[in-house]
């Protein structure tokens, strides 16, 4: 298959105002999406997170879509998984999310969902890119120009879906801190938890267009940890900017990340006899999770980093449950994409049925010490392939042979190279990670 120019591992992403995250490109992209996915007769739902640039990109996409005859339904600020659900529920042709997920406000991008609420296949994304190059494609005639309308009850529809998907959760008597990262869950998650009876302390719920993910949310857990401890909360829940990731904090202030949540859900489903197929993690999943899953007699499969690759592995192997340490989990019998709110509800349901605390539920997972360093570096795979980096990688792998793991990979969403080392000896793991990170920095500087 021809390599894609714009679509990466999670849609199209970049700095707002810099090509391709410009109104000019989004106008063309809207036209291309409308022609490829609807041949001029599409119904496209558009949701967004709370970034200031969302208005600009939304307007441009809307103009391009209606220009080729597509009808547009505007959802406003809405979590990514809510757009996936609403696309399916409202019988849309496709769903568009304007978001850069966990990135700072100055980045933005788009993700696309099919009519079934699933991420688009590579072949469809490639077809859209090819259509972008057709400069002379006509607009629709005046009588076939599309219409745009707002879906005023989008949040209510998604809230009802959450209640139906994980019924029976009763949070009366629980004090819960929730951090919405000043992002797309700010008006939904606190209301849902309060509706279930919880005493809710909400932070990260005052978006101003610029503060999304800023020292808050699932990528900056310190704010939630302080909130839990200061308010003596039973636990805390943190989402990222677009709501497809979730991490938690137990009553002691300890972080419960995606690996912990994957174990909590997998072990509960195994005990209930509802764990179908293997559990799928990624190259970054802690080795302790793999060992714990194996102790249940359940297969564990590692996919490349990225929810689309976890999804592919689940489909290939007939699994239902998978995810990443970042808190992006897939429960295929519940939702079609990663949904932070649904995963949080599933975890709360486990605690309720078992009569246990979050700290107790995660205690049975023995993690292997792991260090991940994010090295600012452009060049991606070419940089990782340089001789000096490969020598340092081989030396670290030889040192840990049979006792740990080393993963070196360029980020698919940011100009970073991620260095991850696992092993039983904390000091050794840290030293090896630092040495490998320094090799990456040196290679990056010499390539500049």
mmCIF file of C-alpha atoms in Angstrom, residues 180-342:
data_model
loop_
_atom_site.group_PDB
_atom_site.id
_atom_site.type_symbol
_atom_site.label_atom_id
_atom_site.label_comp_id
_atom_site.label_asym_id
_atom_site.label_seq_id
_atom_site.Cartn_x
_atom_site.Cartn_y
_atom_site.Cartn_z
ATOM 1 C CA UNK A 180 -11.420 16.657 33.140
ATOM 2 C CA UNK A 181 -8.223 18.316 31.837
ATOM 3 C CA UNK A 182 -10.243 21.411 30.839
ATOM 4 C CA UNK A 183 -11.197 19.235 27.885
ATOM 5 C CA UNK A 184 -14.127 17.569 26.206
ATOM 6 C CA UNK A 185 -15.453 15.701 29.272
ATOM 7 C CA UNK A 186 -15.793 18.840 31.408
ATOM 8 C CA UNK A 187 -19.588 19.042 31.100
ATOM 9 C CA UNK A 188 -20.290 15.295 31.040
ATOM 10 C CA UNK A 189 -18.158 13.298 33.506
ATOM 11 C CA UNK A 190 -18.985 15.291 36.687
ATOM 12 C CA UNK A 191 -22.702 15.175 35.888
ATOM 13 C CA UNK A 192 -22.610 11.429 35.246
ATOM 14 C CA UNK A 193 -20.858 10.703 38.550
ATOM 15 C CA UNK A 194 -23.244 13.006 40.439
ATOM 16 C CA UNK A 195 -26.237 11.330 38.783
ATOM 17 C CA UNK A 196 -24.928 8.009 40.153
ATOM 18 C CA UNK A 197 -24.974 9.433 43.656
ATOM 19 C CA UNK A 198 -21.355 10.453 44.212
ATOM 20 C CA UNK A 199 -20.140 13.506 46.098
ATOM 21 C CA UNK A 200 -18.058 14.970 43.258
ATOM 22 C CA UNK A 201 -15.074 17.296 43.554
ATOM 23 C CA UNK A 202 -14.396 18.452 39.995
ATOM 24 C CA UNK A 203 -11.221 20.107 38.719
ATOM 25 C CA UNK A 204 -10.130 20.850 35.168
ATOM 26 C CA UNK A 205 -13.679 21.880 34.261
ATOM 27 C CA UNK A 206 -13.150 25.506 33.218
ATOM 28 C CA UNK A 207 -11.822 25.426 29.640
ATOM 29 C CA UNK A 208 -10.752 28.737 28.136
ATOM 30 C CA UNK A 209 -9.371 27.462 24.830
ATOM 31 C CA UNK A 210 -5.793 27.511 26.061
ATOM 32 C CA UNK A 211 -5.643 25.466 29.273
ATOM 33 C CA UNK A 212 -6.549 22.029 27.904
ATOM 34 C CA UNK A 213 -4.139 19.395 29.338
ATOM 35 C CA UNK A 214 -2.121 22.158 31.041
ATOM 36 C CA UNK A 215 -0.763 20.636 34.265
ATOM 37 C CA UNK A 216 -3.912 18.586 34.628
ATOM 38 C CA UNK A 217 -5.724 15.519 33.339
ATOM 39 C CA UNK A 218 -4.516 12.005 32.628
ATOM 40 C CA UNK A 219 -1.078 13.174 31.463
ATOM 41 C CA UNK A 220 -0.380 15.340 34.541
ATOM 42 C CA UNK A 221 -1.715 13.419 37.499
ATOM 43 C CA UNK A 222 -0.265 15.551 40.310
ATOM 44 C CA UNK A 223 -3.300 17.859 40.405
ATOM 45 C CA UNK A 224 -5.667 14.932 40.909
ATOM 46 C CA UNK A 225 -3.403 13.310 43.489
ATOM 47 C CA UNK A 226 -3.428 16.529 45.535
ATOM 48 C CA UNK A 227 -7.187 16.832 45.148
ATOM 49 C CA UNK A 228 -7.801 13.275 46.380
ATOM 50 C CA UNK A 229 -5.573 13.713 49.426
ATOM 51 C CA UNK A 230 -6.744 17.233 50.295
ATOM 52 C CA UNK A 231 -10.410 16.173 50.188
ATOM 53 C CA UNK A 232 -9.990 12.664 51.656
ATOM 54 C CA UNK A 233 -11.685 11.282 48.538
ATOM 55 C CA UNK A 234 -12.276 7.573 48.073
ATOM 56 C CA UNK A 235 -10.507 7.804 44.715
ATOM 57 C CA UNK A 236 -9.975 10.070 41.730
ATOM 58 C CA UNK A 237 -10.559 9.810 37.983
ATOM 59 C CA UNK A 238 -8.610 11.729 35.333
ATOM 60 C CA UNK A 239 -9.359 12.040 31.629
ATOM 61 C CA UNK A 240 -7.255 13.483 28.840
ATOM 62 C CA UNK A 241 -8.314 16.358 26.615
ATOM 63 C CA UNK A 242 -10.590 14.363 24.335
ATOM 64 C CA UNK A 243 -11.777 11.776 26.838
ATOM 65 C CA UNK A 244 -10.540 8.566 25.255
ATOM 66 C CA UNK A 245 -7.988 7.960 28.036
ATOM 67 C CA UNK A 246 -8.521 7.472 31.750
ATOM 68 C CA UNK A 247 -6.235 7.034 34.744
ATOM 69 C CA UNK A 248 -7.205 6.860 38.395
ATOM 70 C CA UNK A 249 -5.820 7.642 41.845
ATOM 71 C CA UNK A 250 -6.545 5.509 44.906
ATOM 72 C CA UNK A 251 -7.297 6.919 48.369
ATOM 73 C CA UNK A 252 -3.582 6.957 49.251
ATOM 74 C CA UNK A 253 -2.763 9.184 46.266
ATOM 75 C CA UNK A 254 -1.143 6.375 44.238
ATOM 76 C CA UNK A 255 -1.682 6.431 40.477
ATOM 77 C CA UNK A 256 -3.684 3.587 38.928
ATOM 78 C CA UNK A 257 -2.729 3.676 35.247
ATOM 79 C CA UNK A 258 -3.905 1.802 32.171
ATOM 80 C CA UNK A 259 -1.853 -1.284 33.009
ATOM 81 C CA UNK A 260 -3.495 -1.472 36.446
ATOM 82 C CA UNK A 261 -6.957 -0.969 34.981
ATOM 83 C CA UNK A 262 -6.328 -3.592 32.317
ATOM 84 C CA UNK A 263 -5.420 -6.081 35.051
ATOM 85 C CA UNK A 264 -8.426 -5.160 37.215
ATOM 86 C CA UNK A 265 -10.846 -5.649 34.313
ATOM 87 C CA UNK A 266 -9.122 -8.776 32.956
ATOM 88 C CA UNK A 267 -8.957 -10.573 36.299
ATOM 89 C CA UNK A 268 -12.590 -9.742 37.064
ATOM 90 C CA UNK A 269 -13.773 -10.957 33.666
ATOM 91 C CA UNK A 270 -11.703 -14.113 33.980
ATOM 92 C CA UNK A 271 -13.313 -14.874 37.342
ATOM 93 C CA UNK A 272 -16.748 -14.293 35.808
ATOM 94 C CA UNK A 273 -15.981 -16.427 32.751
ATOM 95 C CA UNK A 274 -16.536 -13.547 30.321
ATOM 96 C CA UNK A 275 -12.936 -12.988 29.183
ATOM 97 C CA UNK A 276 -12.930 -14.064 25.546
ATOM 98 C CA UNK A 277 -9.688 -14.533 23.599
ATOM 99 C CA UNK A 278 -6.339 -13.059 24.595
ATOM 100 C CA UNK A 279 -5.748 -9.814 26.439
ATOM 101 C CA UNK A 280 -3.909 -7.353 24.181
ATOM 102 C CA UNK A 281 -1.307 -4.882 25.416
ATOM 103 C CA UNK A 282 1.393 -2.955 23.585
ATOM 104 C CA UNK A 283 5.163 -2.812 23.464
ATOM 105 C CA UNK A 284 4.927 -0.425 26.425
ATOM 106 C CA UNK A 285 2.765 -2.609 28.676
ATOM 107 C CA UNK A 286 4.602 -3.488 31.876
ATOM 108 C CA UNK A 287 6.035 -7.011 31.882
ATOM 109 C CA UNK A 288 4.296 -7.577 35.214
ATOM 110 C CA UNK A 289 0.933 -7.397 33.446
ATOM 111 C CA UNK A 290 2.006 -10.076 30.972
ATOM 112 C CA UNK A 291 3.109 -12.355 33.831
ATOM 113 C CA UNK A 292 -0.098 -11.733 35.804
ATOM 114 C CA UNK A 293 -2.333 -12.455 32.800
ATOM 115 C CA UNK A 294 -0.349 -15.635 32.078
ATOM 116 C CA UNK A 295 -0.887 -16.749 35.693
ATOM 117 C CA UNK A 296 -4.610 -16.852 34.919
ATOM 118 C CA UNK A 297 -3.976 -19.208 32.028
ATOM 119 C CA UNK A 298 -4.909 -16.449 29.572
ATOM 120 C CA UNK A 299 -2.871 -15.540 26.488
ATOM 121 C CA UNK A 300 -1.296 -12.080 26.304
ATOM 122 C CA UNK A 301 -0.508 -10.454 22.940
ATOM 123 C CA UNK A 302 1.599 -7.332 22.389
ATOM 124 C CA UNK A 303 0.685 -4.905 19.606
ATOM 125 C CA UNK A 304 2.455 -1.788 18.358
ATOM 126 C CA UNK A 305 1.741 1.357 20.368
ATOM 127 C CA UNK A 306 -1.538 2.988 19.356
ATOM 128 C CA UNK A 307 -5.163 2.059 19.891
ATOM 129 C CA UNK A 308 -5.664 1.198 16.229
ATOM 130 C CA UNK A 309 -3.009 -1.522 16.528
ATOM 131 C CA UNK A 310 -4.554 -2.836 19.754
ATOM 132 C CA UNK A 311 -7.870 -2.980 17.909
ATOM 133 C CA UNK A 312 -6.303 -4.832 14.979
ATOM 134 C CA UNK A 313 -4.774 -7.411 17.326
ATOM 135 C CA UNK A 314 -8.078 -7.903 19.174
ATOM 136 C CA UNK A 315 -9.864 -8.536 15.890
ATOM 137 C CA UNK A 316 -7.122 -10.816 14.600
ATOM 138 C CA UNK A 317 -7.087 -12.971 17.731
ATOM 139 C CA UNK A 318 -10.746 -12.774 18.696
ATOM 140 C CA UNK A 319 -10.195 -10.824 21.915
ATOM 141 C CA UNK A 320 -12.439 -8.341 23.706
ATOM 142 C CA UNK A 321 -10.121 -6.516 26.111
ATOM 143 C CA UNK A 322 -6.921 -4.600 25.453
ATOM 144 C CA UNK A 323 -5.195 -1.332 26.111
ATOM 145 C CA UNK A 324 -2.212 0.834 26.853
ATOM 146 C CA UNK A 325 -0.507 2.070 30.011
ATOM 147 C CA UNK A 326 -1.568 5.585 29.003
ATOM 148 C CA UNK A 327 -5.135 4.655 29.942
ATOM 149 C CA UNK A 328 -6.467 4.075 26.446
ATOM 150 C CA UNK A 329 -8.423 0.826 26.892
ATOM 151 C CA UNK A 330 -10.692 -1.057 24.492
ATOM 152 C CA UNK A 331 -13.642 -3.144 25.704
ATOM 153 C CA UNK A 332 -15.040 -4.414 22.429
ATOM 154 C CA UNK A 333 -18.244 -5.866 23.858
ATOM 155 C CA UNK A 334 -19.125 -2.419 25.220
ATOM 156 C CA UNK A 335 -17.797 0.232 22.818
ATOM 157 C CA UNK A 336 -16.174 0.502 19.396
ATOM 158 C CA UNK A 337 -13.279 2.708 20.453
ATOM 159 C CA UNK A 338 -11.373 3.766 23.564
ATOM 160 C CA UNK A 339 -13.785 5.446 25.980
ATOM 161 C CA UNK A 340 -12.390 6.867 29.214
ATOM 162 C CA UNK A 341 -15.775 7.341 30.869
ATOM 163 C CA UNK A 342 -17.008 3.821 30.067
#
